[in-house]
CSV table of C-alpha atoms in Angstrom, one decimal:
chain,number,residue,atom,x,y,z
A,19,MET,CA,-15.0,42.1,2.8
A,20,SER,CA,-15.2,38.2,3.5
A,21,GLN,CA,-18.6,36.6,4.1
A,22,ALA,CA,-17.2,35.8,7.8
A,23,ASN,CA,-16.4,39.4,8.4
A,24,THR,CA,-19.8,40.6,7.0
A,25,ASN,CA,-21.6,38.2,9.6
A,26,ASN,CA,-19.5,39.2,12.2
A,27,ALA,CA,-20.2,42.9,11.7
A,28,ARG,CA,-24.1,42.3,11.2
A,29,THR,CA,-23.9,40.1,14.6
A,30,ALA,CA,-22.2,43.1,16.4
A,31,VAL,CA,-24.9,45.5,14.9
A,32,CYS,CA,-27.7,43.3,16.0
A,33,SER,CA,-26.1,42.7,19.6
A,34,MET,CA,-25.8,46.6,19.8
A,35,LEU,CA,-29.4,47.3,18.9
A,36,ALA,CA,-30.6,44.6,21.4
A,37,SER,CA,-28.9,46.1,24.1
A,38,LEU,CA,-30.2,49.5,23.2
A,39,VAL,CA,-33.6,48.1,23.1
A,40,PHE,CA,-33.2,46.3,26.4
A,41,LEU,CA,-31.7,49.5,28.0
A,42,PHE,CA,-34.6,51.5,26.8
A,43,GLY,CA,-36.7,49.1,28.1
A,44,ILE,CA,-35.4,49.1,31.4
A,45,ILE,CA,-35.7,53.1,31.4
A,46,THR,CA,-39.4,53.3,30.3
A,47,GLY,CA,-40.3,50.4,32.6
A,48,ALA,CA,-38.8,52.1,35.5
A,49,TRP,CA,-41.0,55.2,34.8
A,50,ALA,CA,-44.0,53.3,34.1
A,51,GLN,CA,-43.7,51.2,37.2
A,52,SER,CA,-42.5,53.8,39.8
A,53,ASP,CA,-45.2,54.6,42.4
A,54,ALA,CA,-43.2,58.2,42.7
A,55,PRO,CA,-45.4,61.0,41.5
A,56,LEU,CA,-44.4,63.6,38.7
A,57,ILE,CA,-43.1,66.4,40.2
A,58,MET,CA,-44.3,69.9,38.9
A,59,GLY,CA,-42.1,73.0,39.6
A,60,VAL,CA,-43.4,76.5,38.7
A,61,PHE,CA,-40.7,79.7,39.0
A,62,PRO,CA,-41.9,81.7,41.7
A,63,ARG,CA,-43.4,84.9,40.3
A,64,VAL,CA,-45.7,85.3,43.1
A,65,SER,CA,-45.8,84.1,46.7
A,66,ALA,CA,-45.8,80.2,47.4
A,67,LEU,CA,-49.2,80.5,48.5
A,68,GLU,CA,-50.5,82.1,45.4
A,69,THR,CA,-48.6,79.5,43.1
A,70,ASN,CA,-50.5,76.9,44.9
A,71,ARG,CA,-53.7,78.6,44.3
A,72,MET,CA,-53.0,79.0,40.7
A,73,PHE,CA,-51.5,75.8,39.8
A,74,GLN,CA,-52.7,73.1,42.1
A,75,PRO,CA,-55.9,72.6,39.8
A,76,LEU,CA,-53.4,72.1,36.9
A,77,ALA,CA,-51.7,69.4,38.9
A,78,GLN,CA,-54.7,67.8,39.7
A,79,TYR,CA,-56.3,67.9,36.3
A,80,LEU,CA,-53.1,66.1,34.7
A,81,SER,CA,-53.2,63.6,37.4
A,82,GLU,CA,-56.7,62.6,36.2
A,83,VAL,CA,-56.0,62.8,32.6
A,84,THR,CA,-52.6,60.9,32.5
A,85,GLY,CA,-53.1,58.5,35.1
A,86,GLN,CA,-49.9,59.5,36.8
A,87,LYS,CA,-50.1,61.4,39.9
A,88,VAL,CA,-48.7,65.1,39.4
A,89,VAL,CA,-47.7,67.0,42.5
A,90,LEU,CA,-47.1,70.8,42.6
A,91,GLU,CA,-43.9,71.6,44.6
A,92,THR,CA,-43.8,75.3,45.5
A,93,ALA,CA,-40.8,77.1,46.2
A,94,LYS,CA,-40.3,80.0,48.8
A,95,ASP,CA,-37.7,82.0,46.4
A,96,PHE,CA,-35.9,81.6,43.3
A,97,GLU,CA,-32.8,80.1,44.6
A,98,SER,CA,-34.8,77.3,46.0
A,99,PHE,CA,-36.5,77.0,42.8
A,100,TRP,CA,-33.5,76.9,40.5
A,101,LYS,CA,-31.7,74.5,43.0
A,102,GLY,CA,-34.8,72.2,42.0
A,103,VAL,CA,-34.2,72.7,38.3
A,104,THR,CA,-30.1,72.1,38.5
A,105,GLU,CA,-30.5,68.9,40.5
A,106,LYS,CA,-33.5,68.0,37.9
A,107,ARG,CA,-36.0,67.4,40.9
A,108,TYR,CA,-39.0,68.6,38.6
A,109,ASP,CA,-40.5,66.2,36.1
A,110,LEU,CA,-42.4,69.2,34.5
A,111,VAL,CA,-41.3,72.7,35.0
A,112,HIS,CA,-42.5,76.2,34.0
A,113,TYR,CA,-40.2,79.3,33.7
A,114,ASN,CA,-38.9,81.9,31.4
A,115,GLN,CA,-37.4,81.5,28.2
A,116,TYR,CA,-33.8,82.2,29.6
A,117,HIS,CA,-34.2,79.7,32.3
A,118,TYR,CA,-35.5,77.2,29.5
A,119,VAL,CA,-32.4,77.4,27.2
A,120,LYS,CA,-30.1,77.2,30.3
A,121,SER,CA,-31.6,74.3,31.7
A,122,HIS,CA,-32.0,72.6,28.2
A,123,LYS,CA,-28.3,72.7,27.8
A,124,GLU,CA,-27.2,72.1,31.2
A,125,GLN,CA,-30.0,69.5,32.6
A,126,GLY,CA,-31.6,68.3,29.2
A,127,TYR,CA,-35.0,69.6,29.8
A,128,VAL,CA,-37.2,69.5,26.6
A,129,ALA,CA,-40.2,72.4,26.0
A,130,ILE,CA,-43.6,70.5,25.4
A,131,VAL,CA,-45.9,73.5,25.4
A,132,LYS,CA,-45.9,77.4,25.9
A,133,ASN,CA,-48.5,79.8,27.2
A,134,VAL,CA,-51.3,81.6,25.5
A,135,GLU,CA,-52.1,84.8,27.2
A,136,GLN,CA,-54.3,87.5,26.1
A,137,GLY,CA,-55.0,85.6,23.0
A,138,LYS,CA,-51.5,85.3,22.0
A,139,ALA,CA,-48.6,82.4,22.0
A,140,THR,CA,-46.0,85.0,21.9
A,141,LEU,CA,-44.7,87.8,24.1
A,142,GLY,CA,-42.8,91.0,23.4
A,143,ALA,CA,-40.4,93.0,25.6
A,144,ALA,CA,-40.9,96.8,26.0
A,145,LEU,CA,-39.3,100.1,27.4
A,146,LEU,CA,-41.6,102.3,28.8
A,147,VAL,CA,-41.5,106.2,29.7
A,148,ARG,CA,-44.0,108.9,31.1
A,149,ALA,CA,-46.2,110.2,28.4
A,150,ASP,CA,-45.1,113.6,29.5
A,151,SER,CA,-41.3,112.7,29.3
A,152,ASN,CA,-39.1,114.5,26.7
A,153,ILE,CA,-37.6,111.2,26.0
A,154,HIS,CA,-38.7,110.1,22.3
A,155,SER,CA,-36.2,107.7,21.3
A,156,ILE,CA,-33.7,105.3,22.7
A,157,ALA,CA,-30.7,107.7,22.1
A,158,ASP,CA,-32.5,110.1,24.6
A,159,LEU,CA,-31.9,107.7,27.7
A,160,LYS,CA,-28.3,108.1,27.5
A,161,GLY,CA,-27.2,109.4,30.8
A,162,ARG,CA,-30.7,108.3,32.3
A,163,LYS,CA,-31.7,105.9,34.8
A,164,ILE,CA,-33.7,102.7,33.6
A,165,ILE,CA,-35.5,100.5,36.1
A,166,PHE,CA,-35.7,96.8,34.8
A,167,GLY,CA,-38.7,94.4,36.2
A,168,GLY,CA,-36.5,91.7,37.4
A,169,ASP,CA,-32.9,90.6,37.7
A,170,ARG,CA,-30.4,89.9,34.8
A,171,SER,CA,-32.3,86.6,34.1
A,172,ALA,CA,-35.5,88.3,33.4
A,173,MET,CA,-35.9,87.5,29.7
A,174,GLN,CA,-38.3,90.2,28.7
A,175,ALA,CA,-38.0,93.0,31.3
A,176,TYR,CA,-34.1,92.8,31.1
A,177,VAL,CA,-32.4,90.5,28.7
A,178,ILE,CA,-34.6,91.7,25.6
A,179,THR,CA,-34.9,95.3,26.5
A,180,THR,CA,-31.3,95.6,26.9
A,181,TYR,CA,-30.8,94.2,23.4
A,182,LEU,CA,-33.4,97.0,22.3
A,183,LEU,CA,-30.9,99.5,24.1
A,184,ARG,CA,-28.2,97.8,22.2
A,185,LYS,CA,-29.7,98.1,18.8
A,186,GLY,CA,-30.6,101.7,19.5
A,187,GLY,CA,-27.1,102.6,19.9
A,188,LEU,CA,-26.7,102.5,23.7
A,189,LYS,CA,-23.8,100.4,25.2
A,190,LYS,CA,-23.2,99.4,29.0
A,191,GLY,CA,-22.1,102.3,30.9
A,192,ASP,CA,-24.3,105.0,28.8
A,193,TYR,CA,-27.3,104.6,31.3
A,194,GLU,CA,-27.8,103.8,34.9
A,195,GLU,CA,-29.5,100.4,35.8
A,196,GLU,CA,-31.6,99.6,38.7
A,197,PHE,CA,-33.9,96.8,39.3
A,198,ALA,CA,-37.4,96.4,40.7
A,199,LYS,CA,-38.9,93.0,42.0
A,200,ASN,CA,-41.2,92.6,39.0
A,201,PRO,CA,-42.2,94.5,35.7
A,202,PRO,CA,-45.3,95.9,37.3
A,203,ASN,CA,-43.1,97.6,40.1
A,204,ALA,CA,-40.5,98.9,37.4
A,205,VAL,CA,-43.8,100.5,35.6
A,206,LEU,CA,-44.7,102.1,38.8
A,207,ALA,CA,-41.4,103.5,39.9
A,208,ALA,CA,-40.9,105.1,36.4
A,209,TYR,CA,-44.6,106.6,36.6
A,210,PHE,CA,-43.7,108.0,40.2
A,211,LYS,CA,-40.4,109.5,38.4
A,212,GLN,CA,-38.1,107.5,40.4
A,213,ALA,CA,-36.6,106.5,37.1
A,214,ASP,CA,-36.8,107.7,33.5
A,215,ALA,CA,-37.9,104.4,31.8
A,216,ALA,CA,-38.8,100.9,32.8
A,217,GLY,CA,-38.1,97.7,31.2
A,218,ALA,CA,-41.0,95.1,31.2
A,219,GLY,CA,-43.2,93.1,28.6
A,220,ASP,CA,-45.2,94.8,26.1
A,221,HIS,CA,-48.5,94.0,27.8
A,222,VAL,CA,-47.6,95.2,31.2
A,223,LEU,CA,-50.0,98.3,30.9
A,224,ASP,CA,-53.0,95.8,30.6
A,225,ILE,CA,-52.4,94.2,33.8
A,226,PRO,CA,-55.5,94.9,36.1
A,227,SER,CA,-53.3,95.5,39.3
A,228,ILE,CA,-51.4,98.4,37.2
A,229,GLY,CA,-54.6,100.0,36.1
A,230,LYS,CA,-55.5,100.0,39.7
A,231,GLN,CA,-52.8,102.0,41.0
A,232,ILE,CA,-51.9,104.3,38.0
A,233,ASP,CA,-53.5,106.3,35.1
A,234,VAL,CA,-52.0,104.0,32.5
A,235,LYS,CA,-52.6,106.8,29.8
A,236,LYS,CA,-50.0,108.8,31.4
A,237,MET,CA,-47.3,106.2,30.4
A,238,ARG,CA,-46.3,105.2,26.7
A,239,TYR,CA,-44.2,102.6,25.0
A,240,LEU,CA,-40.8,104.0,24.0
A,241,ALA,CA,-39.8,100.9,22.1
A,242,ARG,CA,-40.9,97.2,21.6
A,243,GLY,CA,-39.3,94.1,20.8
A,244,GLU,CA,-40.4,91.5,18.3
A,245,GLN,CA,-43.1,89.0,19.1
A,246,LEU,CA,-41.3,85.6,20.4
A,247,PRO,CA,-42.5,82.4,21.6
A,248,HIS,CA,-44.2,82.6,25.1
A,249,LEU,CA,-43.1,81.2,28.6
A,250,PRO,CA,-42.6,77.2,28.2
A,251,TRP,CA,-43.2,74.3,29.9
A,252,ALA,CA,-40.5,71.7,29.7
A,253,VAL,CA,-40.0,67.8,30.7
A,254,LYS,CA,-36.9,66.1,31.7
A,255,GLY,CA,-35.2,64.9,28.5
A,256,ASP,CA,-35.3,61.0,29.6
A,257,MET,CA,-39.1,61.1,30.2
A,258,PRO,CA,-40.6,58.2,27.8
A,259,PRO,CA,-42.1,59.7,24.8
A,260,ALA,CA,-45.5,58.4,25.3
A,261,LEU,CA,-45.7,60.0,28.8
A,262,ARG,CA,-44.3,63.3,27.5
A,263,LEU,CA,-46.9,63.2,24.4
A,264,LYS,CA,-49.9,62.4,27.1
A,265,ILE,CA,-49.0,65.4,29.2
A,266,GLN,CA,-48.4,67.8,26.2
A,267,GLN,CA,-52.0,66.7,24.7
A,268,ALA,CA,-53.8,67.0,28.2
A,269,MET,CA,-52.3,70.6,28.3
A,270,VAL,CA,-53.2,71.7,24.8
A,271,ASN,CA,-56.6,70.3,25.5
A,272,VAL,CA,-57.4,72.4,28.4
A,273,SER,CA,-58.8,75.2,26.6
A,274,LYS,CA,-60.8,73.0,24.5
A,275,GLN,CA,-63.0,71.9,27.5
A,276,GLU,CA,-65.8,73.7,29.3
A,277,SER,CA,-64.8,71.9,32.7
A,278,THR,CA,-61.4,73.6,32.7
A,279,ARG,CA,-62.0,77.1,32.1
A,280,ALA,CA,-62.2,78.2,35.4
A,281,MET,CA,-58.7,76.6,36.1
A,282,LEU,CA,-57.5,78.6,33.1
A,283,LYS,CA,-58.9,81.9,34.7
A,284,GLY,CA,-57.2,81.1,37.9
A,285,MET,CA,-53.9,81.1,36.2
A,286,SER,CA,-54.8,84.2,33.9
A,287,TYR,CA,-54.1,81.9,30.9
A,288,ASP,CA,-55.8,81.3,27.9
A,289,GLY,CA,-54.5,78.0,27.3
A,290,PHE,CA,-51.2,76.0,26.1
A,291,VAL,CA,-50.0,75.3,22.4
A,292,PRO,CA,-47.4,72.9,21.6
A,293,ALA,CA,-43.6,74.1,21.7
A,294,SER,CA,-40.3,72.8,20.4
A,295,ASP,CA,-36.8,73.5,21.4
A,296,ALA,CA,-36.1,75.0,18.1
A,297,GLU,CA,-38.3,78.0,18.8
A,298,TYR,CA,-36.2,79.4,21.3
A,299,ASP,CA,-33.3,79.9,19.1
A,300,LYS,CA,-33.8,83.5,18.7
A,301,HIS,CA,-33.7,83.8,22.5
A,302,ARG,CA,-30.2,82.1,22.6
A,303,GLN,CA,-29.1,84.4,20.1
A,304,ILE,CA,-30.1,87.5,22.1
A,305,ILE,CA,-28.9,85.9,25.4
A,306,LYS,CA,-25.5,85.7,23.8
A,307,GLU,CA,-25.4,89.2,22.5
A,308,VAL,CA,-26.5,90.7,25.8
A,309,LEU,CA,-25.0,88.4,28.3
A,310,GLY,CA,-22.3,86.5,26.6
A,311,GLU,CA,-23.7,83.1,27.6
A,312,ASP,CA,-23.9,80.5,24.8
A,313,TYR,CA,-26.8,78.1,25.2
């Protein structure tokens, strides 16, 4: 290559880099100079009123620590919440692993932390039956009714429990599917013999509200899935790295401060630990096997 061509190539590369730096400056500058607050969305596992009670203190804490106002936006139902995700309305969002990998591919959200609950940053799925049941293996569920705690997007209560059924030799149509509003309700249905088994998380019998309604000793775990990364919190993919890191560090530090322990108790969490997108690859594999969806 001639010296003139080499110089032209160098000039072109420098020009391209300068343009990228300028564009990045515009983007980060827009984030930094905007007076608009960061919108935090939380998937509605409980009522909007209860969601606000649980997570408003976290929004206030993040506002104080990051210097960027954070506003919690509650949704009346899942449809409203998911509309916010698909429209990228939320800057910071909390949901299950299925929701995350789907929104990562389709909206570019990136995981920054995951929950720590009951001392664990992992979560498993489980199939439960009554202790006095004659069901002792997954094969025994053939022709039986299984009630799942949530819809087909419920990661633990449906997707992974269905994965356990497939690994146990049962295919679609070998059993009857029903759905409860949530995992606790699914367990209650199995306890009162409205179904032969329940799909839920592997900690469901430890939920205080369950123990107040039934004798948990009369239920047993038929099968449990492996421990996988807990429920994630994610941010928009175009959030400036510095702001993303500031939010991540603020959330990780929550459990290290005496002043925030009441806030964690109100959420029923022990705290948060860093999370990365790659940690959810196993979920992607299971989702593809069960639902045929590639994320």
